[in-house]
Coordinates of C-alpha atoms and ligand atoms in Angstrom, one line a residue:
Chain A
M25 CA 171.1 101.7 124.8
D26 CA 170.6 98.4 123.8
V27 CA 166.7 97.7 124.7
L28 CA 167.0 93.7 124.8
E29 CA 170.2 93.3 127.1
L30 CA 168.1 95.9 129.7
I31 CA 165.2 93.7 129.3
Y32 CA 168.0 90.4 130.0
E33 CA 169.2 92.5 132.9
V34 CA 165.6 93.1 133.9
I35 CA 164.7 89.6 133.6
D36 CA 168.2 88.2 135.6
E37 CA 167.4 90.8 138.3
L38 CA 162.9 89.0 138.6
N39 CA 163.9 85.2 137.8
L40 CA 165.8 85.7 141.3
D41 CA 162.3 86.1 142.8
L42 CA 161.1 83.1 140.7
G43 CA 160.7 79.5 141.6
P44 CA 162.4 77.1 139.2
S45 CA 159.6 76.4 136.7
E46 CA 158.7 79.9 136.4
Q47 CA 162.2 81.1 135.3
L48 CA 161.8 83.8 132.4
K49 CA 164.5 82.6 129.3
K50 CA 166.0 85.4 128.2
D51 CA 165.3 84.8 124.6
E52 CA 163.2 87.1 122.0
N53 CA 160.8 84.2 121.7
S54 CA 160.1 84.0 125.7
V55 CA 156.0 84.9 126.3
I56 CA 155.6 87.3 128.8
F57 CA 151.6 87.5 129.3
G58 CA 149.2 85.0 128.2
P59 CA 148.4 80.9 129.4
E60 CA 152.2 80.5 127.9
S61 CA 153.9 83.0 130.0
T62 CA 155.9 81.9 132.7
L63 CA 154.4 85.1 134.3
D64 CA 151.6 86.1 136.1
S65 CA 149.7 89.6 135.8
M66 CA 152.3 90.7 138.9
G67 CA 155.1 89.5 137.5
L68 CA 154.3 91.2 133.8
V69 CA 154.0 94.4 136.0
N70 CA 157.5 93.8 138.1
L71 CA 159.0 93.5 135.0
I72 CA 157.3 97.0 133.3
T73 CA 158.3 98.3 135.9
L74 CA 161.9 97.7 136.7
I75 CA 162.4 98.3 133.0
E76 CA 160.6 102.3 133.7
Q77 CA 162.8 102.5 135.9
R78 CA 166.2 101.8 134.4
I79 CA 165.4 103.9 132.0
E80 CA 164.7 106.3 133.8
E81 CA 168.4 105.6 135.6
K82 CA 170.1 105.3 132.3
T83 CA 168.1 108.2 130.8
G84 CA 166.5 110.6 134.0
N85 CA 163.1 110.7 131.5
F86 CA 160.0 108.6 132.8
I87 CA 159.0 106.9 129.9
A88 CA 155.3 104.8 130.4
I89 CA 155.2 101.7 128.7
A90 CA 151.9 100.8 129.7
D91 CA 150.6 103.5 127.9
E92 CA 146.7 104.1 126.1
R93 CA 148.7 103.3 122.8
A94 CA 149.7 99.8 124.2
M95 CA 146.7 98.9 125.1
S96 CA 144.7 99.5 122.2
M97 CA 147.0 98.0 119.5
Q98 CA 145.7 94.9 117.9
E99 CA 149.1 92.9 118.4
S100 CA 149.7 93.5 122.0
P101 CA 153.0 94.9 122.7
F102 CA 153.4 92.6 126.1
K103 CA 153.0 89.2 124.2
T104 CA 157.2 88.3 123.6
V105 CA 160.4 89.9 125.0
K106 CA 160.7 90.7 121.5
T107 CA 157.6 92.8 120.7
L108 CA 157.7 94.7 123.8
K109 CA 161.8 95.3 123.0
E110 CA 160.1 97.1 119.3
Y111 CA 157.6 98.8 121.6
I112 CA 160.4 100.4 123.4
E113 CA 162.1 101.0 120.9
V114 CA 159.7 103.4 119.1
L115 CA 158.9 104.9 122.6
L116 CA 162.3 105.6 123.0
N117 CA 162.8 107.2 119.1
E118 CA 159.5 109.6 119.8
Y119 CA 161.0 110.3 123.2
N120 CA 164.0 111.5 121.6
A121 CA 162.8 113.4 118.2
Chain B
M1 CA 170.6 114.3 150.9
N2 CA 168.3 112.3 152.3
T3 CA 169.5 111.1 156.1
M4 CA 166.1 108.8 156.7
P5 CA 166.6 105.9 158.5
E6 CA 166.4 102.9 156.6
D7 CA 163.4 101.2 158.4
R8 CA 161.5 104.3 158.4
K9 CA 158.5 103.9 157.1
V10 CA 156.3 107.0 154.0
I11 CA 153.5 107.1 154.3
L12 CA 151.8 109.1 151.3
I13 CA 148.6 111.2 152.1
T14 CA 146.5 112.7 149.5
G15 CA 144.2 116.0 150.5
T16 CA 146.5 117.2 153.7
S17 CA 145.5 121.0 153.4
K18 CA 142.3 120.4 155.5
G19 CA 140.0 117.9 157.3
I20 CA 140.8 114.2 157.7
G21 CA 143.7 114.5 155.7
L22 CA 145.3 117.1 158.2
Y23 CA 144.4 115.4 160.8
L24 CA 146.0 111.8 159.1
A25 CA 149.1 113.8 158.0
Q26 CA 149.8 115.4 162.1
H27 CA 148.8 111.7 163.4
Y28 CA 151.6 110.1 161.0
I29 CA 154.2 112.1 161.8
S30 CA 153.3 111.9 165.8
K31 CA 153.8 108.0 165.2
G32 CA 157.4 108.8 163.5
F33 CA 156.1 108.1 159.7
Q34 CA 158.0 110.0 157.3
V35 CA 154.6 111.9 155.9
I36 CA 154.1 113.0 152.2
G37 CA 150.9 114.7 151.6
C38 CA 149.4 116.7 148.7
S39 CA 146.9 118.7 148.0
R40 CA 146.2 121.9 146.0
N41 CA 146.5 124.4 148.7
S42 CA 149.8 124.7 151.1
V43 CA 150.2 123.9 155.0
D44 CA 150.3 126.3 157.4
F45 CA 152.6 123.9 159.4
S46 CA 156.0 122.5 158.9
D47 CA 158.1 119.3 160.3
S48 CA 161.0 117.4 159.4
L49 CA 159.5 114.0 158.8
Y50 CA 156.6 116.5 156.5
T51 CA 157.2 117.0 152.5
H52 CA 153.8 119.3 150.9
I53 CA 153.6 118.8 147.4
C54 CA 151.3 121.1 146.1
A55 CA 149.2 119.6 143.2
D56 CA 146.1 119.0 141.5
I57 CA 145.2 115.4 141.9
S58 CA 142.7 115.5 138.9
E59 CA 145.4 116.0 136.6
E60 CA 147.7 113.1 135.8
Q61 CA 151.1 114.8 135.1
D62 CA 151.1 115.9 138.6
I63 CA 150.0 112.7 140.4
L64 CA 153.4 111.4 138.3
E65 CA 155.6 114.2 139.7
I66 CA 154.3 113.2 143.0
Y67 CA 155.8 109.7 142.4
K68 CA 159.0 111.1 140.4
F69 CA 159.9 112.6 143.3
I70 CA 159.1 109.8 145.7
R71 CA 161.4 107.5 143.5
K72 CA 164.4 109.8 143.1
D73 CA 164.3 110.9 147.0
I74 CA 162.4 108.8 149.1
K75 CA 163.1 105.5 146.9
R76 CA 160.1 103.5 149.1
L77 CA 156.4 103.9 149.3
D78 CA 155.1 101.9 152.3
V79 CA 151.4 103.4 152.6
L80 CA 149.1 105.2 150.6
I81 CA 146.1 107.0 152.0
N82 CA 143.3 108.1 148.9
N83 CA 141.8 110.7 151.1
A84 CA 141.3 114.0 149.2
A85 CA 137.5 113.8 147.5
I86 CA 134.9 116.1 146.5
N87 CA 131.2 116.6 146.6
P88 CA 131.1 119.4 144.4
A89 CA 126.9 119.8 143.9
I90 CA 124.4 118.1 146.1
V91 CA 121.9 118.1 143.3
S92 CA 119.4 116.2 141.8
A93 CA 120.4 113.7 139.1
A94 CA 118.8 115.6 136.8
L95 CA 120.9 118.8 137.1
L96 CA 124.1 117.6 137.2
P97 CA 126.7 119.7 135.0
Y98 CA 128.9 117.2 133.0
E99 CA 131.9 119.4 134.2
T100 CA 130.8 119.1 137.1
I101 CA 130.7 114.9 136.4
S102 CA 133.8 115.3 135.0
Q103 CA 135.8 116.8 137.3
T104 CA 134.3 114.9 140.4
F105 CA 135.3 111.3 138.7
R106 CA 138.6 113.1 137.9
T107 CA 139.2 113.4 141.7
N108 CA 137.3 111.2 143.7
V109 CA 138.1 108.0 141.2
F110 CA 140.6 108.9 138.6
A111 CA 143.1 110.2 140.7
P112 CA 143.4 107.3 143.4
M113 CA 143.0 104.4 140.3
L114 CA 146.4 106.4 139.0
F115 CA 147.9 106.6 143.0
C116 CA 147.5 102.9 143.4
R117 CA 149.1 102.2 139.9
E118 CA 152.2 104.2 140.9
A119 CA 151.9 103.0 144.4
V120 CA 152.0 99.2 143.5
K121 CA 154.8 99.7 141.3
L122 CA 156.9 101.1 144.2
M123 CA 155.4 98.9 146.9
T124 CA 156.0 95.7 145.0
R125 CA 159.8 96.1 145.0
N126 CA 159.6 95.8 148.7
K127 CA 157.1 93.3 148.5
F128 CA 154.7 95.1 151.6
G129 CA 152.7 97.8 150.9
R130 CA 149.1 99.1 152.3
I131 CA 146.7 101.3 150.4
I132 CA 143.7 102.9 151.8
N133 CA 141.2 104.2 150.3
M134 CA 138.2 106.4 151.9
G135 CA 134.7 105.3 151.1
S136 CA 131.5 106.5 152.2
M137 CA 128.6 105.5 154.3
A138 CA 126.9 106.8 151.2
S139 CA 127.5 103.9 149.0
K140 CA 125.1 102.4 151.9
H141 CA 122.2 104.8 152.8
E142 CA 122.2 106.2 148.8
V143 CA 120.8 109.4 149.6
P144 CA 118.7 110.9 147.2
G145 CA 121.1 114.6 146.1
E146 CA 124.0 112.4 146.7
A147 CA 124.0 110.6 142.9
L148 CA 127.4 111.8 141.9
Y149 CA 129.2 111.3 145.1
T150 CA 127.7 108.4 145.7
S151 CA 128.8 107.0 142.5
T152 CA 132.3 107.9 142.8
K153 CA 133.1 106.2 146.6
T154 CA 130.7 103.2 145.2
A155 CA 133.1 103.0 142.4
L156 CA 136.5 103.3 144.1
N157 CA 134.9 100.0 146.1
A158 CA 135.0 97.5 143.5
Y159 CA 137.9 98.9 142.2
S160 CA 139.8 98.2 145.8
R161 CA 138.1 94.4 145.6
V162 CA 139.3 93.8 142.8
L163 CA 143.0 95.2 143.2
A164 CA 143.3 93.5 146.5
K165 CA 143.1 90.1 144.5
E166 CA 145.7 91.4 141.6
V167 CA 147.9 92.4 144.6
A168 CA 148.2 90.0 147.4
K169 CA 151.0 88.1 145.8
A170 CA 153.2 91.1 146.5
G171 CA 152.3 91.3 149.9
I172 CA 150.1 94.4 148.9
T173 CA 146.9 94.9 151.0
V174 CA 144.2 97.1 150.0
N175 CA 141.3 98.4 152.0
V176 CA 138.6 101.4 152.2
I177 CA 137.9 102.6 155.1
A178 CA 134.0 104.7 155.1
P179 CA 133.7 107.2 157.7
S180 CA 129.6 107.7 158.8
A181 CA 129.9 111.7 159.0
I182 CA 133.1 113.8 160.9
K183 CA 132.5 117.1 161.5
T184 CA 134.9 118.7 158.3
E185 CA 134.4 121.6 155.4
L186 CA 133.2 118.8 152.7
S187 CA 130.2 117.0 155.0
G188 CA 129.1 121.1 156.0
K189 CA 128.3 121.2 152.5
I190 CA 125.3 118.8 153.6
N191 CA 121.8 120.1 155.2
P192 CA 122.2 119.5 159.5
M193 CA 118.8 118.3 158.8
A194 CA 119.4 116.3 156.0
L195 CA 122.5 114.6 157.5
Q196 CA 121.2 114.1 161.0
E197 CA 118.2 112.0 159.4
V198 CA 120.7 109.8 157.2
L199 CA 122.9 109.7 160.5
S200 CA 119.9 108.2 162.3
R201 CA 120.1 105.5 160.1
N202 CA 123.7 103.9 162.4
A203 CA 123.9 101.8 165.1
I204 CA 125.5 105.2 165.7
A205 CA 123.4 108.1 165.4
E206 CA 125.9 110.5 165.9
Y207 CA 128.7 112.4 164.1
G208 CA 132.3 110.9 164.1
E209 CA 135.5 111.5 165.6
M210 CA 138.6 112.0 163.4
N211 CA 140.4 109.5 165.4
D212 CA 137.7 106.8 165.1
V213 CA 139.3 106.9 160.9
S214 CA 142.8 106.9 162.1
N215 CA 142.5 104.4 165.0
I216 CA 141.4 101.7 161.9
I217 CA 144.1 103.0 160.2
D218 CA 146.9 102.0 162.5
V219 CA 145.7 98.6 162.6
L220 CA 144.9 98.1 158.5
I221 CA 149.0 99.4 158.0
K222 CA 150.7 97.1 160.6
E223 CA 152.8 94.4 159.0
E224 CA 150.5 91.4 161.0
S225 CA 147.3 93.0 159.3
S226 CA 148.9 91.2 155.9
A227 CA 145.1 89.2 156.0
I228 CA 143.2 92.1 155.8
T229 CA 142.1 93.4 152.8
G230 CA 139.7 93.8 150.1
Q231 CA 137.3 95.2 152.7
I232 CA 135.2 98.2 152.7
I233 CA 135.1 99.1 156.7
Y234 CA 132.0 101.6 157.3
L235 CA 132.3 103.4 160.9
G236 CA 129.6 104.6 162.7
G237 CA 127.9 101.2 162.2
V238 CA 125.9 102.1 158.9
Ligands
NAP306 N1 134.0 114.2 156.6 C1 133.0 113.5 156.4 O1 132.1 113.4 157.1 C2 133.2 112.2 155.3 C3 132.5 111.0 155.5 C4 132.9 109.9 154.3 C5 133.9 109.9 154.0 N2 135.0 111.5 153.6 C6 136.0 111.1 153.0 O2 137.0 111.6 153.4 C7 137.7 112.5 152.8 C8 138.4 113.8 153.3 O3 137.0 114.2 153.3 P1 137.4 115.2 154.3 O4 136.1 116.0 155.1 O5 138.4 115.7 155.2 O6 137.3 116.9 153.0 P2 137.8 118.0 153.2 O7 138.2 118.7 154.8 O8 136.6 119.1 151.9 O9 138.6 118.0 152.6 C9 139.7 117.3 151.2 C10 141.1 117.6 150.9 O10 140.9 117.1 149.7 C11 141.9 117.9 148.4 N3 141.4 117.8 147.6 C12 139.9 118.1 146.8 N4 140.9 118.8 145.8 C13 141.8 118.6 145.2 C14 142.8 118.1 144.3 N5 141.9 118.3 142.9 N6 143.7 117.8 144.1 C15 144.5 117.7 145.3 N7 143.7 117.8 146.6 C16 142.7 118.0 146.6 C17 141.4 119.7 149.6 O11 143.1 120.3 149.4 P3 142.5 121.7 148.5 O12 141.8 121.7 148.8 O13 143.9 122.4 149.0 O14 143.1 121.0 147.7 C18 141.8 118.7 150.8 O15 143.0 119.0 151.5 C19 136.9 112.0 151.4 O16 137.5 111.0 150.6 C20 135.7 112.1 151.9 O17 134.8 111.7 150.7 C21 134.4 112.2 154.8

């Protein structure tokens, strides 16, 4: 599964509901959480939820992205599209192992 | 195949095997909602509008299975009523065993939080949701012997008020309904004299009725009630 492609599909879906100044760029460096992000906290919830749904649709497995490890990591995986992509890849690899 | 009409609202109620939850399940079936209920025990009625899931809500996995079913087969959720709760030990706080504390918090606080977490994810899809958490007059009266139950209900109050702020933009409201005392197995465990004394502190010093609870929930879950959120509504003039 191409995780980056999946995240971009979700960003497209999210952007449909966001105003012109809130649009999230399909870029690995897009910030998804914190003051520099165009997403507010519910926007981040939406992003994560839609990704979890897509993964469940594609694989039949529900994988919680906002898990305990994510919360306790020094470097939050919810910082940029890139960190999120890398974290999801780790989760998927572990799930499939 | 799910033959549910597109506009039929879906309501998830926890603790539907008896007491207030059983009453609410039957009330919302009679109003034409698609009702999903859960409890450890099964129910002794069936209805085409009702699905029962046997689950122990003190286990996260059981809660996740319920949502897996909703996402896959029902595909929407409009209303969540976090009704299930326990009050296993009415004793001095100085005598509370750890396992009792843990089980009570898992059922009365952690489970509603997990139900809310998963509900919010589903409800944001439709930009509509109504969450009702069941509180208690215990939070106001702070009765000796009820430290554990009271602290779980008060935790849920605080959680509900913060959640209301987080999800308002998504069209989701979160409110707490706190009945005074209604005759069920749970209230039956309380010494009747002690309960009468506590009730005498309320404007209405008598037991409440089940329909007092459904009456206020009916109002809160209406689409027009979008501005009522973050409220803790005490019944009986507490
Ligand atoms: N009755 C009152 O006077 C009163 C007053 C104020 C607030 N409340 C609140 O109203 C709500 C309902 O109370 P009630 O009087 O109707 O209580 P009840 O008659 O004891 O019913 C509680 C329900 O919760 C379910 N439940 C408990 N633990 C569970 C678990 N681990 N997993 C799944 N289901 C579980 C029970 O089903 P199983 O045993 O089959 O699992 C049952 O269906 C509670 O939140 C309570 O705090 C009640």
